[in-house]
Coordinates of C-alpha atoms and ligand atoms in Angstrom, one line a residue:
X28 CA -43.2 -9.1 45.8
X29 CA -41.3 -6.3 47.8
X30 CA -40.8 -3.0 45.9
X31 CA -37.8 -1.6 44.8
X32 CA -35.1 -2.6 42.3
X33 CA -32.3 -4.9 42.0
X34 CA -29.6 -3.2 42.5
X35 CA -25.7 -4.1 42.2
X36 CA -22.6 -2.1 43.2
X37 CA -19.4 -3.2 41.4
X38 CA -16.3 -2.0 43.6
X39 CA -18.5 -2.5 46.5
X40 CA -15.5 -2.5 48.8
X41 CA -13.8 0.3 47.5
X42 CA -13.6 3.9 48.6
X43 CA -16.3 5.2 45.9
X44 CA -18.1 1.7 46.3
X45 CA -18.6 2.0 50.0
X46 CA -19.9 5.6 50.1
X47 CA -22.3 4.3 47.3
X48 CA -23.5 2.1 49.6
X49 CA -23.6 4.1 52.2
X50 CA -25.7 7.0 50.2
X51 CA -28.3 4.5 49.2
X52 CA -29.0 3.8 52.3
X53 CA -29.2 7.5 53.5
X54 CA -31.3 8.5 50.4
X55 CA -33.5 5.5 51.2
X56 CA -33.3 4.7 47.7
X57 CA -35.7 1.9 46.8
X58 CA -33.9 -1.5 46.5
X59 CA -34.8 -4.5 46.9
X60 CA -31.9 -6.5 46.5
X61 CA -28.2 -5.2 46.6
X62 CA -25.8 -7.2 45.1
X63 CA -22.0 -6.3 45.9
X64 CA -19.0 -7.1 43.0
X65 CA -15.4 -6.6 43.5
X66 CA -12.3 -8.2 42.0
X67 CA -11.9 -12.0 42.5
X68 CA -9.4 -11.1 45.9
X69 CA -12.4 -10.2 47.5
X70 CA -15.1 -13.0 46.7
X71 CA -16.8 -13.9 49.6
X72 CA -15.5 -10.6 51.8
X73 CA -18.9 -9.2 53.6
X74 CA -20.0 -5.7 53.1
X75 CA -23.3 -4.4 54.8
X76 CA -26.2 -2.9 53.7
X77 CA -29.0 -1.5 55.7
X78 CA -27.1 -3.6 58.7
X79 CA -27.4 -6.7 56.6
X80 CA -24.1 -8.8 55.6
X81 CA -23.7 -8.9 51.6
X82 CA -21.3 -11.8 50.3
X83 CA -18.9 -9.7 47.5
X84 CA -19.4 -11.6 44.4
X85 CA -17.0 -12.0 41.0
X86 CA -18.4 -9.8 38.2
X87 CA -19.8 -12.3 35.7
X88 CA -22.6 -12.3 33.2
X89 CA -25.0 -14.3 34.9
X90 CA -24.6 -12.6 38.2
X91 CA -26.5 -9.6 36.8
X92 CA -29.4 -11.7 35.6
X93 CA -32.1 -9.7 37.1
X94 CA -30.3 -6.5 37.9
X95 CA -32.1 -3.5 36.9
X96 CA -29.7 -0.6 38.1
X97 CA -25.7 -1.1 38.2
X98 CA -23.5 1.6 39.5
X99 CA -19.6 0.6 38.4
X100 CA -16.8 2.0 40.6
X101 CA -13.9 -0.5 39.8
X102 CA -11.8 1.8 37.7
X103 CA -11.7 2.5 33.7
X104 CA -10.2 -0.7 32.5
X105 CA -13.1 -2.6 34.5
X106 CA -15.9 -0.7 33.2
X107 CA -15.0 -1.2 29.4
X108 CA -15.3 -4.4 30.1
X109 CA -18.4 -4.6 32.6
X110 CA -20.4 -1.5 31.8
X111 CA -21.4 -3.3 28.4
X112 CA -21.8 -6.6 29.2
X113 CA -23.8 -5.3 32.4
X114 CA -26.3 -3.3 30.0
X115 CA -26.5 -6.3 27.8
X116 CA -28.1 -8.3 30.7
X117 CA -30.8 -5.7 31.0
X118 CA -29.6 -3.3 33.6
X119 CA -29.0 0.9 33.3
X120 CA -25.3 1.1 34.2
X121 CA -24.1 4.5 36.0
X122 CA -20.6 4.3 35.4
X123 CA -18.1 6.2 37.8
X124 CA -15.2 5.8 35.9
X125 CA -14.0 7.6 32.8
X126 CA -14.4 4.9 30.6
X127 CA -17.6 6.7 28.9
X128 CA -17.8 10.3 29.6
X129 CA -16.8 11.8 26.1
X130 CA -18.3 9.3 24.5
X131 CA -21.1 11.3 22.4
X132 CA -23.9 8.6 23.2
X133 CA -23.1 8.5 26.8
X134 CA -25.0 11.5 28.9
X135 CA -22.4 13.0 31.6
X136 CA -24.6 14.2 34.1
X137 CA -24.5 16.2 37.4
X138 CA -28.5 16.8 38.1
X139 CA -28.6 19.9 39.2
X140 CA -26.9 21.2 36.0
X141 CA -27.9 19.3 33.1
X142 CA -30.5 16.7 34.4
X143 CA -32.2 16.7 30.7
X144 CA -29.2 14.9 29.4
X145 CA -30.2 12.0 31.4
X146 CA -33.7 12.1 29.7
X147 CA -31.5 10.0 25.9
X148 CA -29.6 7.5 26.9
X149 CA -28.3 3.9 25.6
X150 CA -28.0 2.2 29.1
X151 CA -24.9 3.7 30.2
X152 CA -24.4 7.2 32.0
X153 CA -21.4 8.5 33.1
X154 CA -20.6 10.4 36.1
X155 CA -17.9 12.9 35.9
X156 CA -14.7 13.1 37.5
X157 CA -14.8 14.1 41.2
X158 CA -12.7 17.4 40.7
X159 CA -14.9 18.3 37.4
X160 CA -17.9 17.9 39.7
X161 CA -16.6 20.3 42.4
X162 CA -15.5 22.7 40.2
X163 CA -18.9 23.1 37.4
X164 CA -21.1 23.0 40.2
X165 CA -20.3 27.0 41.1
X166 CA -19.5 27.2 37.2
X167 CA -23.0 27.2 36.6
X168 CA -25.0 29.8 37.9
X169 CA -22.2 32.2 36.9
X170 CA -22.5 31.1 33.1
X171 CA -26.2 31.4 33.5
X172 CA -26.0 34.8 34.7
X173 CA -23.0 36.2 32.8
X174 CA -21.9 33.7 30.5
X175 CA -18.1 32.2 30.9
X176 CA -15.6 33.1 29.0
X177 CA -12.6 31.8 30.5
X178 CA -12.0 29.5 33.1
X179 CA -8.4 29.1 35.6
X180 CA -8.7 26.1 38.0
X181 CA -6.3 25.1 40.3
X182 CA -7.1 22.0 42.4
X183 CA -6.1 20.5 45.9
X184 CA -6.9 16.9 45.9
X185 CA -7.3 14.3 48.6
X186 CA -5.9 11.2 48.9
X187 CA -9.1 9.2 48.7
X188 CA -10.0 10.4 45.4
X189 CA -7.1 7.6 44.6
X190 CA -9.0 4.9 46.6
X191 CA -8.2 3.0 49.2
X192 CA -4.4 2.2 48.6
X193 CA -4.3 6.3 48.5
X194 CA -5.9 6.4 52.1
X195 CA -3.4 4.0 52.9
X196 CA -0.3 5.6 51.8
X197 CA -0.7 8.8 53.7
X198 CA -2.0 7.1 56.9
X199 CA 1.1 4.7 56.8
X200 CA 3.3 7.7 55.8
X201 CA 2.6 10.3 58.5
X202 CA 2.8 7.2 61.2
X203 CA 6.2 5.8 60.2
X204 CA 7.0 9.9 60.5
X205 CA 5.8 10.1 64.0
X206 CA 7.8 7.0 64.9
X207 CA 11.1 8.5 62.9
X208 CA 10.9 6.1 60.5
X209 CA 11.5 6.7 56.8
X210 CA 8.1 7.7 54.9
X211 CA 7.6 4.6 51.7
X212 CA 5.4 5.7 48.7
X213 CA 3.5 2.7 47.5
X214 CA 0.7 4.0 45.8
X215 CA 1.6 7.4 44.8
X216 CA 5.0 8.5 42.6
X217 CA 6.2 10.2 45.9
X218 CA 5.6 10.2 49.5
X219 CA 2.3 12.1 50.1
X220 CA 2.5 13.1 53.9
X221 CA 3.7 16.9 54.4
X222 CA 4.3 17.2 50.8
X223 CA 2.6 18.3 47.5
X224 CA 2.5 16.1 44.6
X225 CA 1.7 18.2 40.9
X226 CA 0.5 15.2 39.1
X227 CA -2.4 12.9 39.7
X228 CA -2.4 10.5 37.0
X229 CA -0.5 10.4 33.9
X230 CA 1.5 13.2 31.6
X231 CA -0.1 13.7 27.9
X232 CA 2.2 14.9 25.4
X233 CA 1.3 18.3 25.8
X234 CA 2.3 18.7 29.6
X235 CA -1.1 18.2 31.1
X236 CA -2.1 15.3 33.1
X237 CA -5.1 12.9 32.0
X238 CA -6.8 14.9 35.0
X239 CA -6.3 18.2 33.8
X240 CA -7.6 16.9 30.5
X241 CA -10.9 15.8 32.3
X242 CA -11.4 18.9 34.2
X243 CA -11.4 20.6 30.9
X244 CA -13.1 18.5 28.2
X245 CA -16.1 17.3 30.9
X246 CA -16.7 20.3 32.1
X247 CA -16.9 22.0 28.4
X248 CA -19.4 18.9 27.6
X249 CA -21.7 19.5 31.2
X250 CA -22.2 23.2 30.7
X251 CA -22.4 22.7 26.8
X252 CA -19.8 25.3 25.8
X253 CA -17.3 22.7 23.9
X254 CA -15.0 26.3 22.9
X255 CA -14.6 27.4 26.5
X256 CA -11.0 28.3 26.9
X257 CA -10.1 26.2 30.8
X258 CA -6.6 26.6 32.3
X259 CA -5.9 23.4 34.7
X260 CA -3.5 22.9 37.0
X261 CA -4.4 19.2 39.4
X262 CA -2.2 18.8 42.7
X263 CA -2.3 15.8 45.2
X264 CA -2.2 16.9 48.8
X265 CA -2.4 15.5 52.1
X266 CA -5.7 15.5 52.8
X267 CA -7.9 12.6 53.3
X268 CA -11.1 13.5 52.0
X269 CA -12.5 16.5 49.8
X270 CA -11.6 18.2 47.1
X271 CA -10.7 22.0 46.5
X272 CA -10.7 24.4 43.7
X273 CA -9.2 27.7 43.3
X274 CA -11.0 29.0 40.6
X275 CA -10.6 32.1 38.5
X276 CA -13.7 33.0 36.3
X277 CA -13.6 35.7 33.4
X278 CA -17.6 36.5 32.3
X279 CA -19.1 38.2 29.3
X280 CA -20.7 40.6 31.5
X281 CA -19.5 41.3 34.6
X282 CA -20.4 39.7 38.4
X283 CA -20.4 41.6 41.0
X284 CA -19.2 40.2 44.4
X285 CA -22.3 40.7 45.6
X286 CA -24.3 39.2 42.9
X287 CA -21.8 35.8 42.8
X288 CA -22.6 35.5 46.3
X289 CA -26.2 35.4 45.7
X290 CA -25.9 33.0 42.6
X291 CA -24.0 30.6 44.9
X292 CA -26.5 30.4 47.4
X293 CA -29.5 30.5 45.3
X294 CA -27.9 27.3 43.6
X295 CA -29.2 23.6 44.5
X296 CA -26.4 21.9 46.1
X297 CA -24.2 24.6 46.2
X298 CA -23.8 26.6 50.1
X299 CA -22.0 29.8 50.5
X300 CA -19.8 29.9 53.2
X301 CA -17.5 33.5 52.8
X302 CA -17.3 35.4 56.1
X303 CA -13.8 36.2 56.0
X304 CA -13.5 38.5 58.9
X305 CA -14.7 35.9 60.6
X306 CA -12.3 33.1 59.6
X307 CA -15.1 31.1 57.8
X308 CA -14.5 29.7 54.7
X309 CA -14.8 26.5 52.9
X310 CA -11.9 23.6 54.3
X311 CA -11.7 19.9 53.8
X312 CA -12.1 19.0 57.2
X313 CA -15.5 20.9 57.5
X314 CA -16.9 19.5 54.4
X315 CA -16.1 16.0 54.8
X316 CA -19.2 14.2 55.1
X317 CA -21.7 17.0 53.3
X318 CA -23.3 16.7 50.2
X319 CA -23.5 20.6 49.2
X320 CA -20.0 22.0 47.8
X321 CA -19.4 24.9 49.7
X322 CA -17.9 27.9 48.0
X323 CA -15.7 31.2 49.9
X324 CA -12.9 33.4 49.3
X325 CA -15.0 35.3 46.6
X326 CA -13.0 38.0 45.3
X327 CA -13.4 40.5 42.3
X328 CA -9.9 39.8 40.3
X329 CA -8.0 42.9 40.5
X330 CA -5.9 42.5 37.6
X331 CA -9.4 42.0 35.2
X332 CA -12.5 44.2 35.5
X333 CA -15.0 41.4 34.6
X334 CA -13.4 38.2 36.5
X335 CA -13.6 36.8 39.9
X336 CA -11.8 34.5 42.3
X337 CA -13.7 31.8 44.7
X338 CA -12.7 29.0 46.5
X339 CA -14.9 25.8 46.5
X340 CA -14.5 22.6 48.5
X341 CA -16.4 19.1 48.1
X342 CA -16.1 15.9 49.4
X343 CA -15.3 14.1 46.4
X344 CA -16.3 11.0 47.6
X345 CA -19.9 11.9 47.8
X346 CA -20.9 14.7 45.9
X347 CA -17.7 14.1 43.7
X348 CA -18.7 10.6 43.1
X349 CA -21.3 8.5 45.4
X350 CA -24.0 11.0 45.7
X351 CA -23.7 12.1 42.4
X352 CA -24.1 8.7 40.8
X353 CA -27.1 8.0 43.0
X354 CA -29.0 11.4 42.2
X355 CA -28.4 10.6 38.6
X356 CA -30.2 7.1 39.4
X357 CA -33.2 9.1 41.5
X358 CA -33.2 11.2 38.2
X359 CA -33.6 7.8 35.8
X360 CA -36.1 5.7 38.2
X361 CA -38.1 8.2 40.7
X362 CA -40.1 10.0 38.0
Ligands
A2P402 P1 -11.0 -5.3 45.5 O1 -11.3 -4.8 46.9 O2 -11.1 -6.5 45.5 O3 -9.5 -4.7 44.7 P2 -10.6 2.3 45.1 O4 -10.9 2.8 44.1 O5 -10.8 2.2 46.3 O6 -9.1 1.5 44.9 O7 -11.9 0.8 44.8 C1 -11.6 0.2 43.7 C2 -12.6 -1.1 43.7 O8 -12.8 -1.8 42.5 C3 -12.6 -1.8 44.7 O9 -14.0 -2.4 45.0 C4 -12.0 -3.3 43.8 O10 -11.9 -4.5 44.4 C5 -12.8 -3.0 42.8 N1 -11.9 -3.8 41.3 C6 -10.5 -3.5 41.1 N2 -10.2 -4.5 40.3 C7 -11.4 -5.2 39.6 C8 -11.6 -6.0 39.1 N3 -10.6 -6.7 37.7 N4 -13.2 -6.6 38.8 C9 -14.1 -5.9 39.6 N5 -13.8 -5.2 40.8 C10 -12.2 -4.8 40.9

């Protein structure tokens, strides 16, 4: 029998699912058999894995017989239904949705930050929200060096974070604008082309969006800092790929700009790109396709003696989703 695992990708036709297939290939994850799943609309469609056509199947309990590892990125409602069923079929589930992230029994893992969390699981492990991952990567070395006291984060989030329909909205509206036609919003609540929308998902009674609450709660869980004050604002921008975040951090002990640069440079999964005189700083078009998160624009906060400002950009389909999910699987299966 060939070596490797039987792996399922649920949501294989979507933006994150497609990225998962590519990253399993790139990282040479030991896959013996790949099964692809999506909604009933896509049954019979073909996705490719290592150059081979794979027919998309319907999600049904029997279809997971023999599956050892499943990646789920079909949305939160779907994960709530499917993940326990896939686990019952004998697989470990790495779930990309928000369904289980705050469940105390479910580890929420960024492998560079809290790999120890992946050791204790009950068959489901959660991959954090894409904006959370990009934000928490540079927070971790600062926390270890100077202990975070407060974080203010404002995100600039790409349309592909909303999946294939978000990509289509920006593309179609841009083409309509170029033809002089009206821009029609199909997926987002307003046109996203040439616009900014300060709403990622639903508003809560406190006036924050679900996305903003995720950034707060998930960051606290990953860093194991349950009381860390975090002030979030999340914004959708007309960018296809990569989330950017402007971050202000206050620390218990002062971290100079020079020290922060050193800390970021040494942290796995982070790259420093901070040469303002050369106009070199991270931008979505440059970071797209990379697995590392890029940090730049590092400045002392002139209004506070122990605070820094910086700018971080990450490809949210890769490190913000698929790469992080595959890294979690590597923690589990490649030891
Ligand atoms: P489909 O392409 O058939 O709609 P994205 O996040 O890019 O929008 O992708 C969502 C993914 O989740 C797609 O692969 C989509 O399949 C899949 N999906 C959506 N609803 C379901 C469902 N009820 N069962 C299984 N997969 C689903």
